[in-house]
Amino acid sequence: MQNLINPYKTMFLVRFVSYRPIIHRLIFQSPLCFSPSRPFSSSQIQNSDEINLVNYKDWLSPNEVIKIFQNLKNPNSALTVLNQISKRKDYKPNEAIYNVVVKNLAIAKNFDAIETLMEKIKFERKCRLSDEFFYNVIKIYGHLAGRINRAIETLFDMPNYKCWPSVKTFNFVLNLLVNTKQFDVVHKVYIRASDLGVEIDACCLNIIVKGLCHCGELDAAYKVFDEFPKQKCQPNVRTFSTIMHALCERGRVNEALGLLERMEKEDVEPDAIVFNTLISGLRKQGRADEGIEMFKKVMLKGCDPNPGTYQEVLYALLDAKRYLEAKDFMAVMIDKRVNPSFESYKLLIHGLCNGKLLADLDWVLRQMVRHGFVPRMGMWRHILGCLFPPDGDCCTAYSDEEILAD
């Protein structure tokens, strides 16, 4: 009896086999099917501006959500698309998704939508964000949108997102205020560092020094030196160079030189920027010879000069009317692949002509053209006037003002 085939069982198997394609289509190809293994198609992702994401039944992974935003034809629609996706049961917000949405809105310059998104994130509280996320948002407000006040508000609003700013983000806002010359706001933000749990560092104090120097408060900038040990910091080369630059701009070069001595006492190694500042300050005070001597000391100390250092020394030689030395120094610069400025070529040619040192003109002109500078008409007139003086007296045809203004 066991070997006999049950007729009902046989009938069921036959019918099952015959209906199997239909059953397969109903189960696996129905639009209502839950199929986490089937990804969002590339054509749908590319046209994600138009598709109805609320009624789309397939599972969307976070990576697929990010691809949707990366392929938006209209970046301005990013917030609308996010609102659609956020209604889905499979939606799990994370920082990467918010980052790409903010990036799209920044490209579209829709800064109001970014503010709306930030309020949405704070209200929903579904995702914790990092300091780096807020740093990027503040940077967009400050650099792209020009919304400085919004950048400050975002900094102080970070704890409401359960995120505390790093000293990097805090210093970015301070520097933003200094660069936009909002010096009265800098101190208000600075004194609230402890409210945000930010520990003041040397970079932060240097920004304060820069702000004070920009608004001419040099005495106050000096007092910031006293703040460094209180904050367990030490002034660095940037602290000194900032104050030196401000002093030299106001003709207080001797005070700037005094700071150089203080650097040596405090074991702060001066760099090329420090020496550039001092040489420039000396030159502008008519003390070009002292600037040249300082450059010699720089070389003896083993400090590596940068292109700016060479250019300042060249200007100092030209100011001192040491034209042959300037020509030789220019040759050293070119040998070190440091290109002299057009202004220095013009000044040297003018000086050689006035000093009747015409034998050296050919080399200077060749170097000038070789480095991409074209002598202007006034310069040619000056040179020809020296080579072929109308009254036998070199360089009397045109005034210095006429030549240098060309």
Coordinates of C-alpha atoms in Angstrom, one line a residue:
M1 CA 0.0 0.0 0.0
Q2 CA 2.9 2.3 0.7
N3 CA 4.2 2.0 -2.8
L4 CA 0.9 3.0 -4.3
I5 CA 0.8 6.7 -5.5
N6 CA -1.8 8.8 -3.8
P7 CA -3.9 10.2 -6.7
Y8 CA -4.7 13.4 -4.7
K9 CA -1.0 14.0 -4.0
T10 CA -0.2 13.4 -7.7
M11 CA -2.9 15.9 -8.8
F12 CA -1.6 18.5 -6.3
L13 CA 2.0 18.2 -7.6
V14 CA 0.9 18.5 -11.2
R15 CA -1.1 21.6 -10.6
F16 CA 1.7 23.1 -8.4
V17 CA 4.2 22.6 -11.2
S18 CA 1.9 24.1 -13.8
Y19 CA 1.1 27.1 -11.7
R20 CA 4.7 27.7 -10.4
P21 CA 5.5 30.5 -12.9
I22 CA 2.4 32.4 -11.9
I23 CA 3.1 31.9 -8.2
H24 CA 6.7 33.0 -8.7
R25 CA 5.5 36.2 -10.4
L26 CA 3.0 36.9 -7.7
I27 CA 5.5 36.5 -4.9
F28 CA 8.8 37.8 -6.3
Q29 CA 7.7 40.4 -9.0
S30 CA 4.8 42.1 -7.3
P31 CA 5.3 45.9 -6.6
L32 CA 4.1 45.2 -3.1
C33 CA 7.0 42.7 -2.5
F34 CA 9.5 43.5 0.3
S35 CA 12.8 42.8 -1.4
P36 CA 15.8 44.2 0.5
S37 CA 18.2 42.5 -1.8
R38 CA 17.0 44.4 -4.9
P39 CA 18.8 47.8 -5.0
F40 CA 17.5 51.1 -6.3
S41 CA 18.1 51.0 -10.1
S42 CA 20.6 53.5 -11.6
S43 CA 17.9 55.0 -13.9
Q44 CA 15.7 55.7 -10.8
I45 CA 18.6 57.2 -8.9
Q46 CA 19.4 59.5 -11.8
N47 CA 15.8 60.6 -12.0
S48 CA 15.3 60.8 -8.2
D49 CA 14.1 64.4 -8.5
E50 CA 10.9 63.2 -10.1
I51 CA 10.2 59.8 -8.5
N52 CA 7.7 59.4 -5.6
L53 CA 10.0 58.2 -2.8
V54 CA 7.1 57.9 -0.4
N55 CA 5.3 55.2 -2.5
Y56 CA 8.5 53.5 -3.6
K57 CA 8.2 50.1 -1.9
D58 CA 11.8 48.7 -2.2
W59 CA 14.1 48.9 0.8
L60 CA 16.5 52.0 0.7
S61 CA 19.8 51.6 2.4
P62 CA 21.7 54.6 3.7
N63 CA 24.2 54.3 0.9
E64 CA 21.4 54.3 -1.7
V65 CA 19.9 57.4 -0.1
I66 CA 23.3 59.2 -0.4
K67 CA 23.5 58.2 -4.0
I68 CA 20.1 59.7 -4.6
F69 CA 21.3 63.1 -3.4
Q70 CA 24.6 62.8 -5.2
N71 CA 22.7 62.3 -8.5
L72 CA 20.2 65.1 -8.1
K73 CA 19.9 67.1 -11.3
N74 CA 18.6 70.1 -9.3
P75 CA 20.6 70.5 -6.1
N76 CA 18.0 72.9 -4.9
S77 CA 15.5 70.1 -4.5
A78 CA 17.6 68.3 -1.8
L79 CA 15.5 69.4 1.1
T80 CA 12.3 68.4 -0.7
V81 CA 13.7 65.0 -1.5
L82 CA 14.9 64.6 2.1
N83 CA 11.4 65.4 3.4
Q84 CA 10.0 62.7 1.2
I85 CA 12.6 60.1 2.3
S86 CA 12.1 61.0 6.0
K87 CA 8.5 59.8 5.8
R88 CA 9.6 56.2 5.0
K89 CA 9.7 53.6 7.6
D90 CA 13.2 52.4 6.5
Y91 CA 14.7 55.9 6.8
K92 CA 17.6 56.1 9.3
P93 CA 19.2 59.5 9.2
N94 CA 23.0 59.8 9.7
E95 CA 25.6 62.5 9.4
A96 CA 26.7 61.4 5.9
I97 CA 23.2 61.9 4.6
Y98 CA 22.9 65.4 6.2
N99 CA 26.4 66.3 4.8
V100 CA 25.4 65.6 1.2
V101 CA 22.1 67.5 1.6
V102 CA 24.0 70.5 3.0
K103 CA 26.5 70.3 0.2
N104 CA 23.7 70.3 -2.4
L105 CA 22.0 73.3 -0.8
A106 CA 25.3 75.1 -0.6
I107 CA 25.9 74.5 -4.4
A108 CA 22.4 75.9 -5.0
K109 CA 23.2 78.8 -2.7
N110 CA 20.0 78.1 -0.9
F111 CA 21.2 79.1 2.6
D112 CA 17.7 79.6 3.9
A113 CA 17.0 75.9 3.3
I114 CA 20.2 75.0 5.2
E115 CA 18.8 76.9 8.2
T116 CA 15.5 75.0 7.8
L117 CA 17.4 71.7 7.7
M118 CA 19.4 72.6 10.9
E119 CA 16.1 73.4 12.7
K120 CA 14.7 70.1 11.5
I121 CA 17.7 68.1 12.8
K122 CA 17.5 69.8 16.2
F123 CA 13.7 69.2 16.4
E124 CA 13.9 65.5 15.4
R125 CA 17.0 64.5 17.5
K126 CA 17.3 61.3 15.5
C127 CA 21.1 61.6 14.8
R128 CA 24.1 62.9 16.7
L129 CA 26.4 65.1 14.7
S130 CA 30.1 65.6 15.0
D131 CA 32.0 68.8 15.4
E132 CA 33.3 68.4 11.8
F133 CA 29.7 68.7 10.5
F134 CA 29.1 72.0 12.3
Y135 CA 32.5 73.2 11.2
N136 CA 31.5 72.8 7.6
V137 CA 28.1 74.4 8.1
I138 CA 29.7 77.4 9.9
K139 CA 32.2 77.7 7.1
I140 CA 29.4 77.8 4.5
Y141 CA 27.6 80.5 6.5
G142 CA 30.9 82.5 6.9
H143 CA 32.5 82.1 3.5
L144 CA 29.8 81.4 1.0
A145 CA 26.7 83.0 2.5
G146 CA 28.3 86.0 4.3
R147 CA 26.0 85.3 7.2
I148 CA 28.5 86.0 10.0
N149 CA 25.8 86.3 12.7
R150 CA 24.4 82.9 11.7
A151 CA 27.8 81.4 11.9
I152 CA 28.2 82.7 15.5
E153 CA 24.7 81.5 16.4
T154 CA 25.4 78.0 15.1
L155 CA 28.6 77.9 17.2
F156 CA 26.7 78.7 20.4
D157 CA 23.8 76.5 19.4
M158 CA 25.9 73.3 19.1
P159 CA 25.2 72.1 22.6
N160 CA 21.5 72.0 21.8
Y161 CA 22.5 69.3 19.2
K162 CA 24.4 67.4 21.9
C163 CA 27.7 68.4 20.4
W164 CA 30.4 70.6 21.9
P165 CA 32.7 72.6 19.6
S166 CA 36.4 71.9 19.3
V167 CA 39.0 74.6 19.6
K168 CA 39.4 74.4 15.8
T169 CA 35.8 75.4 15.2
F170 CA 35.9 78.1 17.9
N171 CA 39.1 79.6 16.4
F172 CA 37.6 79.5 12.9
V173 CA 34.7 81.8 14.1
L174 CA 37.2 84.1 15.8
N175 CA 39.3 84.3 12.7
L176 CA 36.3 84.9 10.6
L177 CA 35.3 87.9 12.8
V178 CA 38.9 89.3 12.6
N179 CA 39.0 88.9 8.8
T180 CA 35.6 90.7 8.4
K181 CA 36.8 93.4 10.8
Q182 CA 34.1 92.8 13.4
F183 CA 36.6 93.5 16.2
D184 CA 34.0 94.5 18.7
V185 CA 32.4 91.0 18.5
V186 CA 35.7 89.1 18.8
H187 CA 36.1 89.8 22.5
K188 CA 32.4 88.9 23.2
V189 CA 32.9 85.5 21.6
Y190 CA 36.3 85.0 23.2
I191 CA 35.1 85.4 26.8
R192 CA 32.4 82.8 26.3
A193 CA 34.9 80.0 25.4
S194 CA 34.4 78.4 28.8
D195 CA 30.6 78.3 28.2
L196 CA 31.3 76.0 25.3
G197 CA 33.9 74.0 27.0
V198 CA 36.7 75.3 24.8
E199 CA 40.2 75.4 26.2
I200 CA 42.0 78.5 24.9
D201 CA 45.2 77.6 22.9
A202 CA 48.1 79.6 21.4
C203 CA 46.2 79.8 18.0
C204 CA 43.2 81.4 19.7
L205 CA 45.4 84.0 21.4
N206 CA 47.2 84.7 18.2
I207 CA 43.9 85.5 16.5
I208 CA 43.1 88.0 19.3
V209 CA 46.5 89.6 18.8
K210 CA 45.9 89.8 15.0
G211 CA 42.5 91.5 15.7
L212 CA 44.0 94.0 18.1
C213 CA 46.8 94.8 15.7
H214 CA 44.4 95.3 12.8
C215 CA 42.4 97.9 14.7
G216 CA 45.5 99.7 16.0
E217 CA 45.3 98.5 19.6
L218 CA 49.0 97.7 19.9
D219 CA 49.3 98.3 23.6
A220 CA 46.4 95.8 24.1
A221 CA 48.2 93.4 21.8
Y222 CA 51.2 93.6 24.0
K223 CA 49.1 92.8 27.1
V224 CA 47.9 89.6 25.5
F225 CA 51.5 88.3 26.0
D226 CA 50.5 88.2 29.7
E227 CA 47.6 86.0 28.9
F228 CA 49.7 83.2 27.4
P229 CA 51.1 81.9 30.7
K230 CA 47.7 82.3 32.4
Q231 CA 46.2 80.0 29.7
K232 CA 49.2 77.6 30.0
C233 CA 50.4 78.6 26.5
Q234 CA 53.6 80.1 25.1
P235 CA 53.9 82.8 22.5
N236 CA 55.1 81.4 19.2
V237 CA 56.8 82.9 16.1
R238 CA 53.4 83.8 14.7
T239 CA 52.6 85.9 17.8
F240 CA 55.8 87.9 17.4
S241 CA 55.6 88.3 13.6
T242 CA 52.0 89.7 13.8
I243 CA 53.0 92.4 16.3
M244 CA 56.2 93.2 14.5
H245 CA 54.3 93.7 11.2
A246 CA 51.9 96.1 13.0
L247 CA 54.7 98.0 14.6
C248 CA 56.7 98.4 11.3
E249 CA 53.6 99.6 9.5
R250 CA 53.3 102.4 12.0
G251 CA 57.0 103.3 11.8
R252 CA 57.9 101.8 15.2
V253 CA 60.7 99.7 13.8
N254 CA 63.0 99.9 16.9
E255 CA 60.2 98.4 19.0
A256 CA 59.9 95.6 16.4
L257 CA 63.7 95.0 16.6
G258 CA 63.3 94.8 20.4
L259 CA 60.8 92.0 20.0
L260 CA 63.4 90.1 18.0
E261 CA 65.7 90.2 21.0
R262 CA 62.8 89.1 23.2
M263 CA 62.3 86.1 20.9
E264 CA 65.9 85.1 21.3
K265 CA 65.6 85.3 25.1
E266 CA 62.4 83.2 25.1
D267 CA 64.0 80.6 22.7
V268 CA 61.5 81.3 20.0
E269 CA 63.2 80.7 16.6
P270 CA 62.5 83.5 14.1
D271 CA 61.5 82.4 10.6
A272 CA 61.7 84.1 7.2
I273 CA 58.5 86.0 7.7
V274 CA 59.9 87.7 10.8
F275 CA 63.0 88.8 8.9
N276 CA 61.0 89.8 5.8
T277 CA 58.9 92.1 8.1
L278 CA 61.9 93.7 9.7
I279 CA 63.9 94.2 6.5
S280 CA 60.8 95.8 4.9
G281 CA 60.3 98.0 7.9
L282 CA 63.9 99.2 7.9
R283 CA 63.8 99.8 4.1
K284 CA 60.7 102.0 4.4
Q285 CA 62.3 104.1 7.1
G286 CA 65.3 104.8 4.8
R287 CA 67.5 102.3 6.7
A288 CA 68.1 100.0 3.7
D289 CA 71.8 99.4 4.7
E290 CA 70.6 98.0 8.1
G291 CA 68.1 95.7 6.2
I292 CA 70.9 94.4 4.0
E293 CA 73.1 93.7 7.1
M294 CA 70.2 91.9 8.7
F295 CA 69.9 89.6 5.7
K296 CA 73.6 88.7 6.1
K297 CA 72.9 87.8 9.7
V298 CA 70.0 85.6 8.6
M299 CA 72.2 83.7 6.2
L300 CA 74.9 83.2 9.0
K301 CA 72.2 81.9 11.4
G302 CA 71.2 79.3 8.8
C303 CA 67.6 80.5 8.5
D304 CA 66.2 79.6 5.1
P305 CA 65.1 82.8 3.3
N306 CA 61.9 82.6 1.1
P307 CA 61.2 84.4 -2.2
G308 CA 59.8 87.4 -0.2
T309 CA 63.1 87.7 1.7
Y310 CA 65.1 88.0 -1.5
Q311 CA 62.7 90.5 -3.0
E312 CA 62.9 92.7 0.1
V313 CA 66.7 92.7 0.0
L314 CA 66.6 93.5 -3.7
Y315 CA 64.4 96.5 -3.0
A316 CA 66.7 97.6 -0.2
L317 CA 69.7 97.6 -2.6
L318 CA 67.7 99.6 -5.1
D319 CA 66.6 102.1 -2.4
A320 CA 70.2 102.5 -1.4
K321 CA 71.1 103.1 -5.1
R322 CA 73.6 100.2 -5.0
Y323 CA 72.6 99.2 -8.6
L324 CA 75.6 97.0 -9.5
E325 CA 75.1 95.0 -6.2
A326 CA 71.4 94.9 -7.0
K327 CA 72.2 93.4 -10.5
D328 CA 74.5 90.8 -8.9
F329 CA 71.9 90.0 -6.3
M330 CA 69.3 89.6 -9.0
A331 CA 71.5 87.1 -10.7
V332 CA 71.7 85.1 -7.4
M333 CA 67.9 85.2 -7.1
I334 CA 67.5 83.9 -10.7
D335 CA 70.0 81.2 -10.0
K336 CA 67.9 80.1 -7.0
R337 CA 64.8 80.2 -9.3
V338 CA 63.3 83.2 -7.5
N339 CA 61.8 85.5 -10.1
P340 CA 62.3 89.3 -9.4
S341 CA 59.2 91.4 -9.7
F342 CA 58.4 93.7 -12.6
E343 CA 58.8 96.7 -10.3
S344 CA 62.4 95.7 -9.4
Y345 CA 63.4 95.3 -13.0
K346 CA 61.9 98.7 -13.8
L347 CA 63.8 100.3 -10.8
L348 CA 67.0 98.7 -11.7
I349 CA 66.9 99.8 -15.4
H350 CA 66.0 103.3 -14.3
G351 CA 69.0 103.3 -11.8
L352 CA 71.4 101.9 -14.4
C353 CA 70.4 104.5 -16.9
N354 CA 70.7 107.4 -14.4
G355 CA 74.1 106.0 -13.2
K356 CA 75.3 105.7 -16.8
L357 CA 75.9 102.0 -16.3
L358 CA 74.7 101.1 -19.7
A359 CA 77.0 98.1 -20.2
D360 CA 74.8 96.1 -17.7
L361 CA 71.5 97.1 -19.4
D362 CA 71.6 94.3 -22.0
W363 CA 71.7 91.5 -19.3
V364 CA 68.8 93.0 -17.3
L365 CA 66.6 93.4 -20.3
R366 CA 67.2 89.9 -21.5
Q367 CA 66.4 88.5 -18.0
M368 CA 63.3 90.6 -17.9
V369 CA 61.9 89.3 -21.2
R370 CA 63.0 85.8 -20.4
H371 CA 60.8 85.8 -17.3
G372 CA 57.8 87.0 -19.2
F373 CA 57.9 90.8 -18.6
V374 CA 57.5 93.1 -21.5
P375 CA 59.3 96.5 -21.3
R376 CA 56.8 99.3 -21.7
M377 CA 57.1 102.3 -24.1
G378 CA 58.3 104.7 -21.4
M379 CA 61.0 102.3 -20.4
W380 CA 62.2 102.0 -24.0
R381 CA 62.2 105.8 -24.4
H382 CA 64.3 106.1 -21.3
I383 CA 66.8 103.5 -22.5
L384 CA 67.1 105.0 -26.0
G385 CA 67.3 108.5 -24.5
C386 CA 70.4 107.3 -22.5
L387 CA 72.0 105.5 -25.5
F388 CA 71.4 108.4 -27.9
P389 CA 71.1 111.6 -25.8
P390 CA 69.9 114.5 -27.9
D391 CA 72.2 117.0 -26.2
G392 CA 75.0 114.7 -25.4
D393 CA 73.9 114.3 -21.8
C394 CA 72.6 110.9 -20.8
C395 CA 69.1 110.5 -19.4
T396 CA 67.9 114.1 -19.5
A397 CA 65.1 113.6 -22.0
Y398 CA 62.5 112.3 -19.4
S399 CA 61.9 112.9 -15.7
D400 CA 62.0 110.1 -13.1
E401 CA 58.3 110.5 -12.6
E402 CA 57.5 110.0 -16.3
I403 CA 59.6 106.8 -16.5
L404 CA 58.4 105.1 -13.3
A405 CA 54.8 105.9 -13.8
D406 CA 54.7 104.1 -17.2

